[in-house]
Coordinates of C-alpha atoms in Angstrom, one line a residue:
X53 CA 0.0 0.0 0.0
X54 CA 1.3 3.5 -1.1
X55 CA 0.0 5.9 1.0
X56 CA 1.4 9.4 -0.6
X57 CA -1.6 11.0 1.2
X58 CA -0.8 10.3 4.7
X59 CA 1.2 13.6 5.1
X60 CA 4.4 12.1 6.3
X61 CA 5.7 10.1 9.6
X62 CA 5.5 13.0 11.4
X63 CA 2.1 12.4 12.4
X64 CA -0.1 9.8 13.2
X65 CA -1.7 8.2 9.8
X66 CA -5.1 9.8 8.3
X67 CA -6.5 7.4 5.3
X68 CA -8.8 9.5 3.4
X69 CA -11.9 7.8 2.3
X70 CA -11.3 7.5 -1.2
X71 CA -7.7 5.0 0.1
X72 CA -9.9 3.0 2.3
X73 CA -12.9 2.6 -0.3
X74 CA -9.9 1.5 -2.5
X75 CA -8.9 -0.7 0.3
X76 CA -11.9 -1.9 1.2
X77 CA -12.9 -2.4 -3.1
X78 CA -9.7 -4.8 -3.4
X79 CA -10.0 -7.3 -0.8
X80 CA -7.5 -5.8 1.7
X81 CA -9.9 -5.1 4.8
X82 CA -11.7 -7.7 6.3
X83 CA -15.5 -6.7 6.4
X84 CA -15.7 -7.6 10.0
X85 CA -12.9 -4.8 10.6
X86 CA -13.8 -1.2 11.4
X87 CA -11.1 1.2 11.5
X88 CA -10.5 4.4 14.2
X89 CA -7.9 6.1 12.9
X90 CA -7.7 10.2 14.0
X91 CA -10.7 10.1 15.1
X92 CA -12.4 9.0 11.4
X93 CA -15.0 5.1 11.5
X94 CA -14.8 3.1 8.5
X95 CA -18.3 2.1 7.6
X96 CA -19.4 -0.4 9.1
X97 CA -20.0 -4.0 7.4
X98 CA -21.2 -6.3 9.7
X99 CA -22.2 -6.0 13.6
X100 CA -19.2 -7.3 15.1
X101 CA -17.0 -5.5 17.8
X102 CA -15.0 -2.6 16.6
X103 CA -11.5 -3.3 16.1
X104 CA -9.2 -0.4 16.4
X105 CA -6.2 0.2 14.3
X106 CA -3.0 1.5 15.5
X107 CA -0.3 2.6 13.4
X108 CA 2.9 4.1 15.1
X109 CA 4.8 6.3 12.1
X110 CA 8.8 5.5 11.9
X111 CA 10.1 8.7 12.3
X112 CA 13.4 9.3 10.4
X113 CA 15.0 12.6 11.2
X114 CA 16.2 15.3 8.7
X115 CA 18.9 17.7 9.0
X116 CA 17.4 20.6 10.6
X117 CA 20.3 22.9 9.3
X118 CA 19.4 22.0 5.8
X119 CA 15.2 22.4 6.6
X120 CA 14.5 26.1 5.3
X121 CA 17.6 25.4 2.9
X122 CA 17.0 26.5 -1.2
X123 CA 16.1 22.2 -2.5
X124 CA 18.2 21.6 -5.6
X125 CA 17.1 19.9 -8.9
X126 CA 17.7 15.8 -8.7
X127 CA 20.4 15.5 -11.8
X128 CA 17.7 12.6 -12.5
X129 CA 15.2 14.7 -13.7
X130 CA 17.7 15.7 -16.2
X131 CA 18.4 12.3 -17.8
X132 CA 15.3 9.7 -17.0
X133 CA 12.6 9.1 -19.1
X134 CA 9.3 9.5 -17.9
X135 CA 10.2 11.3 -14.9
X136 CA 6.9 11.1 -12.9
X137 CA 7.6 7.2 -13.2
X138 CA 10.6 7.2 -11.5
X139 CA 10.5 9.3 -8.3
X140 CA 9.1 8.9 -4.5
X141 CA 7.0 11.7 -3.0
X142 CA 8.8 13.8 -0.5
X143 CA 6.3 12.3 2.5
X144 CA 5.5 9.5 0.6
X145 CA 5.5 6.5 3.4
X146 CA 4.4 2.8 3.6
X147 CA 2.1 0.6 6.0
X148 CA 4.6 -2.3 6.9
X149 CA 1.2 -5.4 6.7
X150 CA -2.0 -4.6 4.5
X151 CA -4.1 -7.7 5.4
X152 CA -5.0 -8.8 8.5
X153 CA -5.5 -12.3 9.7
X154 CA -5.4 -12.2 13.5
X155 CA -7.7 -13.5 16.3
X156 CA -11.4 -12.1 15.5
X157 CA -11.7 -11.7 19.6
X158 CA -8.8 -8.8 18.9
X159 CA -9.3 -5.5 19.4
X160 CA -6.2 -3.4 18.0
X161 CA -3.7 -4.0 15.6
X162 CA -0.5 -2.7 15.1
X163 CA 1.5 -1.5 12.5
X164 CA 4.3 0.7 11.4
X165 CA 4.3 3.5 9.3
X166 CA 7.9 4.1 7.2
X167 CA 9.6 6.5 4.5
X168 CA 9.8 4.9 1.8
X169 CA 13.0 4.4 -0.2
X170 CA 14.1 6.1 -3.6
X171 CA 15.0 9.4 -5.9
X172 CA 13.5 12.3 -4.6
X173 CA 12.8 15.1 -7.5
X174 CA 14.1 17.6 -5.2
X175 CA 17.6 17.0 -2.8
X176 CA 19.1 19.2 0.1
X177 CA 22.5 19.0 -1.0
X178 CA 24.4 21.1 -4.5
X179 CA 26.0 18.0 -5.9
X180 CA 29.4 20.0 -6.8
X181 CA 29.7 20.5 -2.5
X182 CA 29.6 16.5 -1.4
X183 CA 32.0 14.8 0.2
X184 CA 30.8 11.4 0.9
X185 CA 33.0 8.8 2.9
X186 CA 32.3 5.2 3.3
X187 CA 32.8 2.6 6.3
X188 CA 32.4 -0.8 6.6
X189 CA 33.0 -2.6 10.1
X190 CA 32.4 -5.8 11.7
X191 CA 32.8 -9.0 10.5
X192 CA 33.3 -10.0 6.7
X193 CA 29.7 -10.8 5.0
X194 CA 29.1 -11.2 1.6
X195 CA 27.9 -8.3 -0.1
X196 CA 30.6 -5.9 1.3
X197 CA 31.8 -5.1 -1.6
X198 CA 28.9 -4.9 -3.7
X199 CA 27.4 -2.3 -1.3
X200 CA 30.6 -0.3 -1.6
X201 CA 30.2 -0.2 -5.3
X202 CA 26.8 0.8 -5.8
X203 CA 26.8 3.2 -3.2
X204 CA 30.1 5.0 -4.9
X205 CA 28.9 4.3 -8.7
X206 CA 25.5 5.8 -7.7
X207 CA 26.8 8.8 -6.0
X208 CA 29.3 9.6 -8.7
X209 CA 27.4 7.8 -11.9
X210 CA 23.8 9.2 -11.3
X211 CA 24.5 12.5 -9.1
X212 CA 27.5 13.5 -10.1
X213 CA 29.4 13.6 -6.8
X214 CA 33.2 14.2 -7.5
X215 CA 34.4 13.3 -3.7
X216 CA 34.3 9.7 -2.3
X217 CA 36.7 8.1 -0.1
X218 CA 36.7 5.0 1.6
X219 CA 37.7 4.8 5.2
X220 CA 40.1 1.3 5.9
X221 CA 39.8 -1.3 8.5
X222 CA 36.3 0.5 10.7
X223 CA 35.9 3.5 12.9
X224 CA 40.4 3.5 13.5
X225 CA 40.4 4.0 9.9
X226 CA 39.4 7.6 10.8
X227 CA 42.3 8.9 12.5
X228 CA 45.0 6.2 11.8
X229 CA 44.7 5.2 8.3
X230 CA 45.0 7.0 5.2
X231 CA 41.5 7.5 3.4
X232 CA 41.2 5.8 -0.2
X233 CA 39.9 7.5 -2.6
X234 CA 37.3 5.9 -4.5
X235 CA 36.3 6.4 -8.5
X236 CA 34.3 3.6 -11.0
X237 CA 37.8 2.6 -12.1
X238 CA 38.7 1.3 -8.4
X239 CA 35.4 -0.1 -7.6
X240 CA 34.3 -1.5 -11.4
X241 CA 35.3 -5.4 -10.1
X242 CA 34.9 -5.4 -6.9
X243 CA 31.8 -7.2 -6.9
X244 CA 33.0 -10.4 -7.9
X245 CA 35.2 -11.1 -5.1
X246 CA 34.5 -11.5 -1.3
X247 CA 35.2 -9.4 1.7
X248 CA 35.8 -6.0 1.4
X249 CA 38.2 -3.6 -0.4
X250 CA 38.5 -1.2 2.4
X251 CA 39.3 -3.7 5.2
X252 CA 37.0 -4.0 8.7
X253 CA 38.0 -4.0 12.2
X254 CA 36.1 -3.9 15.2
X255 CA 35.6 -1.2 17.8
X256 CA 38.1 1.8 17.4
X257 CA 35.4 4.2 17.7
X258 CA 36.9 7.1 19.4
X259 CA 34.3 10.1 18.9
X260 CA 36.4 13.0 18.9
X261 CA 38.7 11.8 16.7
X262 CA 36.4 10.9 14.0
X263 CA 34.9 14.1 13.8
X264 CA 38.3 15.9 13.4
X265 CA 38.7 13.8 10.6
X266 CA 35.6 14.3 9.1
X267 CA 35.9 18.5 9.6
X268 CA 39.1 18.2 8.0
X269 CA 37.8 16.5 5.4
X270 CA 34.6 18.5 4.8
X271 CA 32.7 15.3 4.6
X272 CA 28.8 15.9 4.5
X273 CA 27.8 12.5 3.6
X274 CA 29.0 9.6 6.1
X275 CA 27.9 5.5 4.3
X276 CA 28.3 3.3 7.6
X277 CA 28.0 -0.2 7.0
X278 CA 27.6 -2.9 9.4
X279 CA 25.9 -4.0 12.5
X280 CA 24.1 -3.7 15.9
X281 CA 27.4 -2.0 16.9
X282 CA 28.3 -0.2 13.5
X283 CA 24.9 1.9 13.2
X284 CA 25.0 2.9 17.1
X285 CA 28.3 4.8 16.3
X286 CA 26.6 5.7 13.0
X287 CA 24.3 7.1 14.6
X288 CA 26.0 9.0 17.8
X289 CA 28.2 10.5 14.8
X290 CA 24.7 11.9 13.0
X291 CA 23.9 13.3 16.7
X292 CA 27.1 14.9 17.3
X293 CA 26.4 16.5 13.9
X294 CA 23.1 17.9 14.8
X295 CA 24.2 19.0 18.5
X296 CA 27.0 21.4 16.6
X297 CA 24.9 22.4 13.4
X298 CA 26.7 20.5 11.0
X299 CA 25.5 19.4 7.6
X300 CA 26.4 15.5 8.2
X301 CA 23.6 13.0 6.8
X302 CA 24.1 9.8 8.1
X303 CA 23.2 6.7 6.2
X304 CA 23.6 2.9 6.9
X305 CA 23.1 -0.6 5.4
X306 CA 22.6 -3.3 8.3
X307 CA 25.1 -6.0 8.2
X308 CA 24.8 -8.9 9.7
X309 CA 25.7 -12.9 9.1
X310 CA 23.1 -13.6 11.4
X311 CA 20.0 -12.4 9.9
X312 CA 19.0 -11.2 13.2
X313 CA 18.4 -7.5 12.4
X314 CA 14.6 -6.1 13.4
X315 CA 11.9 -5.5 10.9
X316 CA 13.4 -6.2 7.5
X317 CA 12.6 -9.6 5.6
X318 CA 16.4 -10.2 5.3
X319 CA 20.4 -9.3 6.0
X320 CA 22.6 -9.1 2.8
X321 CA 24.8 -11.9 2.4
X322 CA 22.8 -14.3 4.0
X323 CA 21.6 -16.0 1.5
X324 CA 25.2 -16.0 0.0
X325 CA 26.3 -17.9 3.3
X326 CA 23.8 -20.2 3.7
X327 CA 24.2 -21.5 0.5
X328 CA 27.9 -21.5 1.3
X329 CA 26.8 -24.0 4.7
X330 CA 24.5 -26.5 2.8
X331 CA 28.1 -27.4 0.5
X332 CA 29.4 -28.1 3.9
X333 CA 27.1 -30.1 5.1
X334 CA 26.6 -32.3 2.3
X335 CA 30.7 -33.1 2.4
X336 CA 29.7 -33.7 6.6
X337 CA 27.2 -35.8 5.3
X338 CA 29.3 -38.0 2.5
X339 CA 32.1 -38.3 5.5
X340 CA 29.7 -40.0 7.6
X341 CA 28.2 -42.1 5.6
X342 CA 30.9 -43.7 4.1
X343 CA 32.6 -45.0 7.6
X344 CA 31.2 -47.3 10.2
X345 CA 28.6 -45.5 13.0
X346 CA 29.9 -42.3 11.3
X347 CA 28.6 -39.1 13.2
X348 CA 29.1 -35.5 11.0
X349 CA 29.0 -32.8 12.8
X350 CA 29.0 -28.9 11.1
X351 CA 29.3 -25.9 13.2
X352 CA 27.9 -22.8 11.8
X353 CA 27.8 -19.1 12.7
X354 CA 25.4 -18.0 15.0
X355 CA 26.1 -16.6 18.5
X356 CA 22.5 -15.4 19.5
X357 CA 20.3 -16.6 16.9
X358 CA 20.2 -19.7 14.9
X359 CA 19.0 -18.5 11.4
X360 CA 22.2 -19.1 9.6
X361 CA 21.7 -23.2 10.7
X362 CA 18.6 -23.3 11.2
X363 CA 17.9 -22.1 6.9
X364 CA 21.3 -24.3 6.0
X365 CA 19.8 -27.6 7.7
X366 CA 16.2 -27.1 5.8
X367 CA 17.7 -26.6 2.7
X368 CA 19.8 -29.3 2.8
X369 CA 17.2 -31.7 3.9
X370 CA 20.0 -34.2 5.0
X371 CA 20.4 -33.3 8.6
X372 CA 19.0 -35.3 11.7
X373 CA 19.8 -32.8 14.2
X374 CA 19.5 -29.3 14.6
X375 CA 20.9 -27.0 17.8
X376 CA 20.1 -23.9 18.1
X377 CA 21.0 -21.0 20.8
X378 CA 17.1 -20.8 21.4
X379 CA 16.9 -24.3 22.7
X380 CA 18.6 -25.8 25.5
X381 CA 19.8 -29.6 25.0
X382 CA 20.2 -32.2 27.1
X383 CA 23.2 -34.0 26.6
X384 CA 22.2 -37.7 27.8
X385 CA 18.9 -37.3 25.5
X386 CA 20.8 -35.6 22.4
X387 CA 23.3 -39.2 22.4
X388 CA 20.4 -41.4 23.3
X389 CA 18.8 -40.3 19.9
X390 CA 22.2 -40.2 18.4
X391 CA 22.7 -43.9 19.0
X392 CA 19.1 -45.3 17.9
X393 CA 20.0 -43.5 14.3
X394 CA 23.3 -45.4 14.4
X395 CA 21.4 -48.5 14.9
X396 CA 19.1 -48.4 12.4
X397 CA 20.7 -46.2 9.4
X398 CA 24.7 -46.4 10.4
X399 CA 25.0 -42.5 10.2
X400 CA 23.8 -39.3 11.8
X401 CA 24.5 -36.0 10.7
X402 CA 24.3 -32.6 13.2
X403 CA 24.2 -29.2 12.9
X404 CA 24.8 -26.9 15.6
X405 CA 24.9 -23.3 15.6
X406 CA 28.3 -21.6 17.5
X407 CA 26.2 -19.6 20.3
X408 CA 23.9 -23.3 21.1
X409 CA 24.4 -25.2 24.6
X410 CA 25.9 -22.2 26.7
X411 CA 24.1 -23.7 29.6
X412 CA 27.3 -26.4 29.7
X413 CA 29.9 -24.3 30.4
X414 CA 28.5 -22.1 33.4
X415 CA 31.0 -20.4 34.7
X416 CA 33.2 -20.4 31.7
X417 CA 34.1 -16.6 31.4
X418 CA 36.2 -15.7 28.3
X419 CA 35.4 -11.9 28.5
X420 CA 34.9 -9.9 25.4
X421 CA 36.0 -8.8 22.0
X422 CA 37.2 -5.9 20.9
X423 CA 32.9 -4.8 19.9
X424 CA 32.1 -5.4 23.2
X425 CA 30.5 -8.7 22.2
X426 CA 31.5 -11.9 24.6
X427 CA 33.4 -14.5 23.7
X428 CA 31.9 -18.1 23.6
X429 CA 33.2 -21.3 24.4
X430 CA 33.5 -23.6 22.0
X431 CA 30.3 -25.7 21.4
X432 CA 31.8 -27.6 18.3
X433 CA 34.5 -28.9 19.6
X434 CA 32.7 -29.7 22.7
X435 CA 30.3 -31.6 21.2
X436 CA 32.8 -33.7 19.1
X437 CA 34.9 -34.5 22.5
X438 CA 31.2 -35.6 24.6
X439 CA 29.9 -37.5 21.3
X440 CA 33.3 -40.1 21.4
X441 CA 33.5 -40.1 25.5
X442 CA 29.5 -40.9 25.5
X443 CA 30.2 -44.1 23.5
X444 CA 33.3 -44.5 25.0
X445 CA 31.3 -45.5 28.1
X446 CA 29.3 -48.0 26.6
X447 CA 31.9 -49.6 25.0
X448 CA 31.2 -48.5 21.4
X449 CA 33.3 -46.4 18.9
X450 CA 32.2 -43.8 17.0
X451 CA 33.6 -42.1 13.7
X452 CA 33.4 -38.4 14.3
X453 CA 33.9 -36.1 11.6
X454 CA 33.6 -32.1 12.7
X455 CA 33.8 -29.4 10.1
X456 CA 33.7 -25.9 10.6
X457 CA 33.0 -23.4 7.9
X458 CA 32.6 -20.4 9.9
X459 CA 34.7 -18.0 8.6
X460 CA 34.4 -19.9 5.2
X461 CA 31.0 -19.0 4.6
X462 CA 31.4 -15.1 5.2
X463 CA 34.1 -14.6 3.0
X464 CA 32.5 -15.7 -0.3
X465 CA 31.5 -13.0 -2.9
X466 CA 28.0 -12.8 -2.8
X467 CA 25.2 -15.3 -4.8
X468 CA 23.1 -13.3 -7.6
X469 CA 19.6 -12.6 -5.2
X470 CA 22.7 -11.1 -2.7
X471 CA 24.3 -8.7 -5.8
X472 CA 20.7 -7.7 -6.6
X473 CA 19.8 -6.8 -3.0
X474 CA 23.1 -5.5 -2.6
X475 CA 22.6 -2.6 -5.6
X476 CA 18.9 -1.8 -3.8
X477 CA 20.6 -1.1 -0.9
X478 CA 23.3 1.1 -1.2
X479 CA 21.5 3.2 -4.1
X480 CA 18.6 3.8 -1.8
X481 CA 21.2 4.6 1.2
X482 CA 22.2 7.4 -1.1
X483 CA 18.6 8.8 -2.2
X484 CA 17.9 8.9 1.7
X485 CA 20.8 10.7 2.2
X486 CA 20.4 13.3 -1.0
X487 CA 17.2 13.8 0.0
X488 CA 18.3 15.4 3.7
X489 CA 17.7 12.3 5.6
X490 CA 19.8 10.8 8.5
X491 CA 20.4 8.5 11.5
X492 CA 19.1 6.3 9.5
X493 CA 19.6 2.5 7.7
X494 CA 18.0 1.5 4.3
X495 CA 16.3 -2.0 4.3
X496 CA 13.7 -4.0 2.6
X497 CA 9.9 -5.1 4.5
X498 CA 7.2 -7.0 2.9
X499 CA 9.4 -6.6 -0.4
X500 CA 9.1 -2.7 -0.6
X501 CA 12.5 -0.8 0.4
X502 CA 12.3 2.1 3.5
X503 CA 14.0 4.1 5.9
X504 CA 14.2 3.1 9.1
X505 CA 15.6 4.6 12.5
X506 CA 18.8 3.3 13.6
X507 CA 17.5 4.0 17.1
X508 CA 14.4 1.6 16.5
X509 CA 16.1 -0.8 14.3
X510 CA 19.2 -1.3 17.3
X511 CA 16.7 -1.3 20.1
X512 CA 15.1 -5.1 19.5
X513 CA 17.3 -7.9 17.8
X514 CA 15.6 -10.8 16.6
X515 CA 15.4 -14.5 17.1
X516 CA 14.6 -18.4 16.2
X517 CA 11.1 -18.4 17.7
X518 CA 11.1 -22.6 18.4
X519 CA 7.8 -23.8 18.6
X520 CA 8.3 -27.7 18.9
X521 CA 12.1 -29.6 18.7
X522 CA 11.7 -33.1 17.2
X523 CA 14.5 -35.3 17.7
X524 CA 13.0 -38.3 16.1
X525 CA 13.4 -38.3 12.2
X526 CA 14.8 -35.4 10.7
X527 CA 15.6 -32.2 12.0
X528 CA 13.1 -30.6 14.1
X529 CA 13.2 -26.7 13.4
X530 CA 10.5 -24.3 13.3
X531 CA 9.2 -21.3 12.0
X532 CA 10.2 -18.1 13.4
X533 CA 7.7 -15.7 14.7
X534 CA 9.5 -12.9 16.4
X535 CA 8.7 -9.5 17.7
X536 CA 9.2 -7.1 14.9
X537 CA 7.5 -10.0 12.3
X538 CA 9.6 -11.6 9.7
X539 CA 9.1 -14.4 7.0
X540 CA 9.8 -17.5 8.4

């Protein structure tokens, strides 16, 4: 639903009554349903309780130095053809779920009201005057480097930007590396290999430092790209900005492995990776069948959340186990299942994601990386060592083969859905940021592209919601149903 009528998320939504005939006309509201939204009734179909709708707008800020600032043409308008097909309304914002399907006894649903992504006909910056600088930080993901290209070939290929540099190895890159300039000569390939051209680190975010560096520079446009941890910075920086008046958009593109960022359908890369895992396990699998009460076991990434095993053991159908952080195991039970699929197929196959069975090492403290994040023990290898000593104990041997892809599956240049995705992203980072926008990250929900607040989108993370484990047959995993609501 595009709702260009809904005067911005700045305030609450108004649907005029032509939108929620249109609605109404097309199948998207229930009968039973009756709207109160500012105040305004649907009319009624039926005689059935009134059911209120609630929708909270996303608000994404601007620059207030740049408000009552003269707009400047889009150099779009100046080479696409039609125009008027090709450009987003300057308060022109999205309902995040059109159809509702919930419990008739409800009484209020929720939803969230965003900016929607794109080209803007009019932009709050004169081309000829942008510095942008790009950052990428965190952990490798695949996808880095297409990001890095689109958002530098869009900047300088469709607005004409003459000024792009690339900051190296994070946040340090700042105030301890030299910057790299960036042109379509440097970034023309870079989408065909993994990792990224301008290096990562974590932490390194010293405040002060970084905005010396970016006063000194005269950078106005800041590209941050990377996690929980990445945006927060991102967005302190765009604060820091406002609190001293500068002209300093700041735009992100969530990074993550883990597919565990709130409200979009999906992280960049992950795809990539878990297509990356399924080779693995089948080679897990092929080692374990081929030797005598052969056990595979493949440890993937996944510290908090297990979407990165749990996708990898669905698609490749082979697996007989599945553990997951969400889900505590018992270790007597896990072998016991273990051994009856020895007995009657002479191989087993597990996957376990790295952040699963924390409850066996209580009091295991290996403090923290350099992002704050703690370290884990090392469920992989503790899994291999309990799988032989179990059947060491009753007098069996085992043939354990562990694999561990980890860093394997990050570092691969992205698959063709994660190029595609890749290109949306970091050109729509750039048409936020054109347009005046900042403190904000570009993503994709219920398929449409939007801006969303980096304070919203760090403030809730997202997890495996495990409805039933099944450890007879094959894998028991389950669909996720999470807070903010994503595909399962």
């Amino acid at each position: 639903l595009f709702c260009s009528e809904l005067g911005g998320c700045a305030q609450p939504v108004s649907i005029t009554g032509s939108i929620m005939n249109e609605i109404v006309l097309k199948g998207l509201w229930r009968s039973e349903d009756k709207a109160v939204i500012n105040g305004e009734k649907s009319p009624e179909r039926k005689k059935t309780a009134p059911k209120e709708i609630k929708i909270t707008p996303m608000i994404v800020r601007r620059l207030e130095c740049l408000r009552t600032a003269v707009d400047y043409p889009s150099p779009l308008l100046f080479r696409t053809w039609p125009c008027n097909k090709n450009f987003v309304g300057i308060n022109e914002t999205l309902i995040d779920v059109i159809n509702i399907n919930s419990d008739p006894t409800g009484r209020v649903h929720e939803h969230r009201q965003w900016i929607r992504a794109g080209p803007r006909k009019a932009i709050k910056f004169e081309v000829k005057k942008v510095c942008a600088a790009i950052v990428t930080c965190g952990g490798l993901c695949p996808g880095l480097n297409n990001v890095i290209r689109e958002i530098t070939t869009t900047l300088i290929r469709t607005y004409n930007v003459e000024h792009v540099y690339g900051i190296q190895y994070g946040y340090k890159g700042f105030y301890s590396h030299q910057w790299r300039k960036l042109d379509l000569s440097v970034v023309r390939d870079i989408h065909k290999t993994g990792g990224t051209i301008l290096g990562t680190s974590r932490g390194g975010f010293d405040l002060n430092r970084i905005m010396d560096a970016i006063l000194e520079k005269g950078v106005n446009q800041l590209y941050v790209v990377g996690g929980d941890g990445t945006h927060r910075g991102g967005n302190v920086i765009s604060q820091e900005a406002t609190r001293r008046g500068l002209a300093l958009t700041v735009a992100g593109v969530p990074k993550t492995i883990d597919n565990d960022v709130a409200f979009i359908d999906r992280s960049f890369g992950f795809d990539s990776a878990v297509e990356e895992a399924v080779k693995t396990i089948g080679c897990a699998l092929t080692e374990a069948q081929n030797v005598e009460d052969g056990i595979g076991i493949v440890k993937l990434m996944g510290r908090e959340c297990g979407f990165v095993a749990m996708h990898a053991t669905l698609a490749a159908n082979d697996v007989d186990i599945c553990l997951l952080p969400e889900v505590e195991f018992d270790v007597d039970l896990l072998m016991g299942h273990v051994a009856k699929l020895l007995e009657t197929r002479g191989h087993c196959l597990i996957v376990v994601a790295e952040g699963a069975g924390q409850e066996h090492f209580a009091g295991v403290d290996l403090g923290t990386d350099a992002s704050g994040n703690k370290k884990l023990p090392d469920v992989g290898h503790f899994l291999k060592d309990t799988t032989k000593s179990w059947f060491a104990a009753r007098n069996k041997t085992v043939q354990v083969r562990y694999m561990d892809p980890s860093y394997q599956i990050r570092s691969v240049p992205a698959s063709a859905t994660d190029s595609i995705y890749c290109s949306a992203l970091g050109s729509n980072a750039v048409h936020g940021a054109m347009a005046g926008f900042t403190g904000f990250s570009c993503g994709q929900i219920n398929s449409r592209y939007v801006y969303i607040p980096i304070e919203d989108m760090c403030a809730t993370g997202i997890k495996v919601q495990v409805r039933a484990l099944l450890l007879c047959g094959r894998a028991g995993v389950c669909a996720r149903e999470t807070g903010p609501v994503r595909g399962s």
